[in-house]
mmCIF file of C-alpha atoms in Angstrom:
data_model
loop_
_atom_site.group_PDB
_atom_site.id
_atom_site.type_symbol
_atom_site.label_atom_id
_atom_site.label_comp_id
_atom_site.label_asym_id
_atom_site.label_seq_id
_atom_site.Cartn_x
_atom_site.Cartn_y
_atom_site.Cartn_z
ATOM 1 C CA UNK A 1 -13.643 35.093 -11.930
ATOM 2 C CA UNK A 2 -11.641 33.378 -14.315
ATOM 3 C CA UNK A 3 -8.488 34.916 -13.346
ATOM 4 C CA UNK A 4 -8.683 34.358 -9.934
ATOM 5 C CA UNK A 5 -8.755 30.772 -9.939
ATOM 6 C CA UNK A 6 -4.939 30.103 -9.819
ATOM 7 C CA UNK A 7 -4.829 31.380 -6.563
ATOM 8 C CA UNK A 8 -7.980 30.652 -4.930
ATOM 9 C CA UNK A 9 -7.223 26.980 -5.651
ATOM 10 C CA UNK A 10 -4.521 26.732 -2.595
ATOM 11 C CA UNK A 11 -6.994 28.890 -0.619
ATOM 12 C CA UNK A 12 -9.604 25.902 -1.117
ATOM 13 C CA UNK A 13 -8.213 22.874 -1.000
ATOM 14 C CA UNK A 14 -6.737 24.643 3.048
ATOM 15 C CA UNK A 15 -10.170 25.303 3.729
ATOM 16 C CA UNK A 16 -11.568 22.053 1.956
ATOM 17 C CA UNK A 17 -8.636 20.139 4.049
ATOM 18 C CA UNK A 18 -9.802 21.637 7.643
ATOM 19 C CA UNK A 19 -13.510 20.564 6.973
ATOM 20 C CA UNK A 20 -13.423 17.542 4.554
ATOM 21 C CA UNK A 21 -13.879 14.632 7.328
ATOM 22 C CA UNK A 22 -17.273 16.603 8.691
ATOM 23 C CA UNK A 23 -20.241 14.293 8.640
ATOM 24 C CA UNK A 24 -17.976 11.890 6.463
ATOM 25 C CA UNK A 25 -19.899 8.403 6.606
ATOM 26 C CA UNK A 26 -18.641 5.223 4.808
ATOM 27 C CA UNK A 27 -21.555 4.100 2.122
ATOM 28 C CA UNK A 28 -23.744 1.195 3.553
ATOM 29 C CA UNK A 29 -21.484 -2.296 2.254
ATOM 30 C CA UNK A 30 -18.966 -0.624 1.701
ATOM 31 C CA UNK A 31 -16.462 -2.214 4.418
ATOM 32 C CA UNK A 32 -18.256 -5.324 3.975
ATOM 33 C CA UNK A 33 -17.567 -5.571 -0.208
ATOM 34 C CA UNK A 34 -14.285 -4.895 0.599
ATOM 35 C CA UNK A 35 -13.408 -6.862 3.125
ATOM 36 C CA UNK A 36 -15.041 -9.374 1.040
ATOM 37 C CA UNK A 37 -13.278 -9.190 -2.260
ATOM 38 C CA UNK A 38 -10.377 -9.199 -0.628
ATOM 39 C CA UNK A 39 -10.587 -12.132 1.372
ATOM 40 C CA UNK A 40 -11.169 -13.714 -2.281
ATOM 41 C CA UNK A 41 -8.558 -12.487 -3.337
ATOM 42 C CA UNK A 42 -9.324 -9.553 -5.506
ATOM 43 C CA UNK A 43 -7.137 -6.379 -5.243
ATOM 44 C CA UNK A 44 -9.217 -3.189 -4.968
ATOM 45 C CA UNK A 45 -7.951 0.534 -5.025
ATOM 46 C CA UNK A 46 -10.252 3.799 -5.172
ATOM 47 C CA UNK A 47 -10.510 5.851 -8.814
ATOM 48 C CA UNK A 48 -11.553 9.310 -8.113
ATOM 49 C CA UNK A 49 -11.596 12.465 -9.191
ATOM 50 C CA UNK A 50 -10.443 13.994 -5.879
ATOM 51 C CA UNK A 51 -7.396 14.687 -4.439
ATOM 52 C CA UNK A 52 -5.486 11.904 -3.901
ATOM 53 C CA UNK A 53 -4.414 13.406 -0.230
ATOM 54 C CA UNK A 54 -7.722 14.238 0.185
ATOM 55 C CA UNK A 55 -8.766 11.004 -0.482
ATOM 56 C CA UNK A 56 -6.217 8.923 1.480
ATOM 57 C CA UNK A 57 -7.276 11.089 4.629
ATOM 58 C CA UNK A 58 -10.784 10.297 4.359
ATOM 59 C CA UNK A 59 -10.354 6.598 4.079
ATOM 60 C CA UNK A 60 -8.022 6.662 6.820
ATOM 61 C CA UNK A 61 -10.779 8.231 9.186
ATOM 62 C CA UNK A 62 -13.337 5.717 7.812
ATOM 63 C CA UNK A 63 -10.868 3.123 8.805
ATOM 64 C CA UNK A 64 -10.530 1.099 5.335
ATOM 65 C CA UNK A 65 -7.690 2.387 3.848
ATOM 66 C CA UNK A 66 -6.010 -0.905 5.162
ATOM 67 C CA UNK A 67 -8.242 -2.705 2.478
ATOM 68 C CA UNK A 68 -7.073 -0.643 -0.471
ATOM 69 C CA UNK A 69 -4.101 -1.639 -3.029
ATOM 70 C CA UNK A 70 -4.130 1.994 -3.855
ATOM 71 C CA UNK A 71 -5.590 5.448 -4.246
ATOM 72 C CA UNK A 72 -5.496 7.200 -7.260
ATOM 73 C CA UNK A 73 -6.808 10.694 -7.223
ATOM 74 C CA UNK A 74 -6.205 14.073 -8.934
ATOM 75 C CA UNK A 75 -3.322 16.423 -8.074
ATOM 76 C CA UNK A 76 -0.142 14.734 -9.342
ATOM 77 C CA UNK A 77 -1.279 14.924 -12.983
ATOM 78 C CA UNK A 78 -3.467 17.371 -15.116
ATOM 79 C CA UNK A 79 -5.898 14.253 -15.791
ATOM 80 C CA UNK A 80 -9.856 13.439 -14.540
ATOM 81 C CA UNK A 81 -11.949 11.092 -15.181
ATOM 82 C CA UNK A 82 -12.846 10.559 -17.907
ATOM 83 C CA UNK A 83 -9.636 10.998 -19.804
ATOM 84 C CA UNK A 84 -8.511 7.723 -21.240
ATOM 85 C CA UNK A 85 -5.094 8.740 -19.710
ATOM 86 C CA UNK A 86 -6.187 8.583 -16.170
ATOM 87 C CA UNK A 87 -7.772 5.467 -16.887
ATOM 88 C CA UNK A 88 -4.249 4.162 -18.246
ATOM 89 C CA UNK A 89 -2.587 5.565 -15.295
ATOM 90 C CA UNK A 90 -5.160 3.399 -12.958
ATOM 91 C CA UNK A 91 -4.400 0.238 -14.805
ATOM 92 C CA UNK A 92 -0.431 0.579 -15.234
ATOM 93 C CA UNK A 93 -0.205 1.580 -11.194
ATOM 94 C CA UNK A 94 -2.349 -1.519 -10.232
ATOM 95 C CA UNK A 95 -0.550 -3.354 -12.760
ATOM 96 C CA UNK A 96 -4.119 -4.519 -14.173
ATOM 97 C CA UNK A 97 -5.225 -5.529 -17.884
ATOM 98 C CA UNK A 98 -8.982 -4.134 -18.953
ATOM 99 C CA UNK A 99 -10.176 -7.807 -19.378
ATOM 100 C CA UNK A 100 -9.323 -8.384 -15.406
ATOM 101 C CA UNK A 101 -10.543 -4.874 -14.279
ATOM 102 C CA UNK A 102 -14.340 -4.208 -12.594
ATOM 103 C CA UNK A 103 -14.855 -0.249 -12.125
ATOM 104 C CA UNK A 104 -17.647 0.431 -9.734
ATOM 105 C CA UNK A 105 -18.978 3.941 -9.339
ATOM 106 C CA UNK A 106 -21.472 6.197 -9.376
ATOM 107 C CA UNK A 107 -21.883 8.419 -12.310
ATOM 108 C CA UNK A 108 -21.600 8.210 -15.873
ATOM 109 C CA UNK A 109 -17.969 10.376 -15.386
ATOM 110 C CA UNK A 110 -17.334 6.724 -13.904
ATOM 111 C CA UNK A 111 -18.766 4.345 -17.299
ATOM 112 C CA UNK A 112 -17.072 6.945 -19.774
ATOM 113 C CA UNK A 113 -13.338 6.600 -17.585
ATOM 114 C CA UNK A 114 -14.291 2.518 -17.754
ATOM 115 C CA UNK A 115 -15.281 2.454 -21.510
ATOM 116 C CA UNK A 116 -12.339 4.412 -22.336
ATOM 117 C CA UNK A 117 -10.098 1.264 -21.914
ATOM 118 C CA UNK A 118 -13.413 -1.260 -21.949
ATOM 119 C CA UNK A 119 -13.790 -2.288 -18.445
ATOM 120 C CA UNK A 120 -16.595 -4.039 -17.411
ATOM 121 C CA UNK A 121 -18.630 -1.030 -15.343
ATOM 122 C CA UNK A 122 -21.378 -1.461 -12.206
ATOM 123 C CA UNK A 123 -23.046 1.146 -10.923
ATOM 124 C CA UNK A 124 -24.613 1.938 -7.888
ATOM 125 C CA UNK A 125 -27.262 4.446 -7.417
ATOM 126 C CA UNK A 126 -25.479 5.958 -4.204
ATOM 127 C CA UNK A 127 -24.491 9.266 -5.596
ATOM 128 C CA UNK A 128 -25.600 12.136 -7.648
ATOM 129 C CA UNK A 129 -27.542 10.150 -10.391
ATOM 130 C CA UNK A 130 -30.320 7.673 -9.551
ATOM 131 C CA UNK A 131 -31.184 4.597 -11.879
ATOM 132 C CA UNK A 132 -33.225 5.979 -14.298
ATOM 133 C CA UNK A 133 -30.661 8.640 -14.863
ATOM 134 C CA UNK A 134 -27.865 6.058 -14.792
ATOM 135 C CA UNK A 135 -29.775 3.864 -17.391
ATOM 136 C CA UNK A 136 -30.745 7.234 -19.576
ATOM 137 C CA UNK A 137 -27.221 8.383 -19.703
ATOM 138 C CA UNK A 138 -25.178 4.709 -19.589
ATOM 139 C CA UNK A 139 -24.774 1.350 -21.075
ATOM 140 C CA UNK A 140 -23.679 0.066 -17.591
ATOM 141 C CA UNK A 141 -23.037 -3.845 -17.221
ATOM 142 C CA UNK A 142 -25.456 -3.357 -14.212
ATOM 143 C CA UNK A 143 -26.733 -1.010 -11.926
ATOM 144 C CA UNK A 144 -27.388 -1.374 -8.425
ATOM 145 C CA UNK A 145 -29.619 0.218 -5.240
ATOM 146 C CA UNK A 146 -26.345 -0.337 -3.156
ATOM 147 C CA UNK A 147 -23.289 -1.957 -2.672
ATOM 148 C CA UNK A 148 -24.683 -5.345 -1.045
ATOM 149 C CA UNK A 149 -27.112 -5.756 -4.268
ATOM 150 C CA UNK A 150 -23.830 -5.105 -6.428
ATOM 151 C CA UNK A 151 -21.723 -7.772 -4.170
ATOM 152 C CA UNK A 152 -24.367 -10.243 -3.811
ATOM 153 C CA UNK A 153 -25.002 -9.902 -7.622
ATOM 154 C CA UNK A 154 -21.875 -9.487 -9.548
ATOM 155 C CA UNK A 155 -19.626 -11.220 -7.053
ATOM 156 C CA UNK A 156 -21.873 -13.872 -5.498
ATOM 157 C CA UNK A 157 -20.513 -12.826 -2.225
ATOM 158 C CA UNK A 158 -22.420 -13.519 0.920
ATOM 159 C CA UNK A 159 -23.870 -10.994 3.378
ATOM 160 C CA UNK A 160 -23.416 -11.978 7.331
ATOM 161 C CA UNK A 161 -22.590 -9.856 10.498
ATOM 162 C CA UNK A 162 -20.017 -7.674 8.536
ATOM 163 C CA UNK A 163 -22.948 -6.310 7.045
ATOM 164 C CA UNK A 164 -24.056 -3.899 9.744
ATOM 165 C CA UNK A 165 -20.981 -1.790 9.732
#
């Protein structure tokens, strides 16, 4: 119920925090892109409407936390995406301008957070929504199968033996 939600929250995120990195997989490309974009000198964080602790744990056990600039999650202020203020918040942390800033997700939760501030926005068709549904519901720069069409595509970057992990 309603009322109870105050203090089941703590109860969750315990529970949520003892199973979260069960079955946990890192998306096909996704050390790849990174690695990638980095070596060319972009700087990439994660945007998500987790919790940031959450978050940093999971990326830690995937091993590419290393690769990341930053997290920015949920828990440390009453914003989600796609409030324009979380969106701010991203871009004054990473000390980024709109015009410089890609956002890459999933969703359209993801294209309203980048239009908010007018980022260009990919999407890739690796979570709840598939293309036609992305396409329906967005006006997405692009959308993608998976993160080595996105890479290849928007980044011209090259697959080799980094892409098989």
């Amino acid at each position: 119920p309603e009322g109870d939600i105050e203090a089941a929250l703590p109860l969750f995120r315990d529970h949520f925090g003892s199973i979260m990195l069960e079955d946990v997989q890192l998306l096909p490309g996704a050390r790849w892109i990174l690695t990638r974009l980095r070596e060319n000198g972009y700087r990439c964080a994660v945007f998500t409407n987790k919790f940031a602790d959450h978050s940093e744990a999971t990326l830690a056990h995937l091993g590419v936390r290393p690769l990341l600039d930053a997290v920015i999650g949920t828990g440390g202020s009453p914003f989600r995406k796609p409030d324009p203020e979380f969106t701010q918040a991203a871009l004054e942390q990473l000390q980024a301008t709109p015009d410089a800033t890609v956002l890459v997700g999933d969703s359209p939760y993801d294209y309203a957070a980048a239009r908010t501030h007018q980022l260009r926005c990919y999407l890739v068709t690796t979570g709840s929504h598939d293309s036609a549904q992305l396409e329906a519901e967005t006006r997405a720069d692009g959308i993608f199968p998976d993160l080595y069409a996105l890479g290849t595509a928007v980044f011209g970057l090259e697959r080799d033996s980094l892409t098989q992990r």
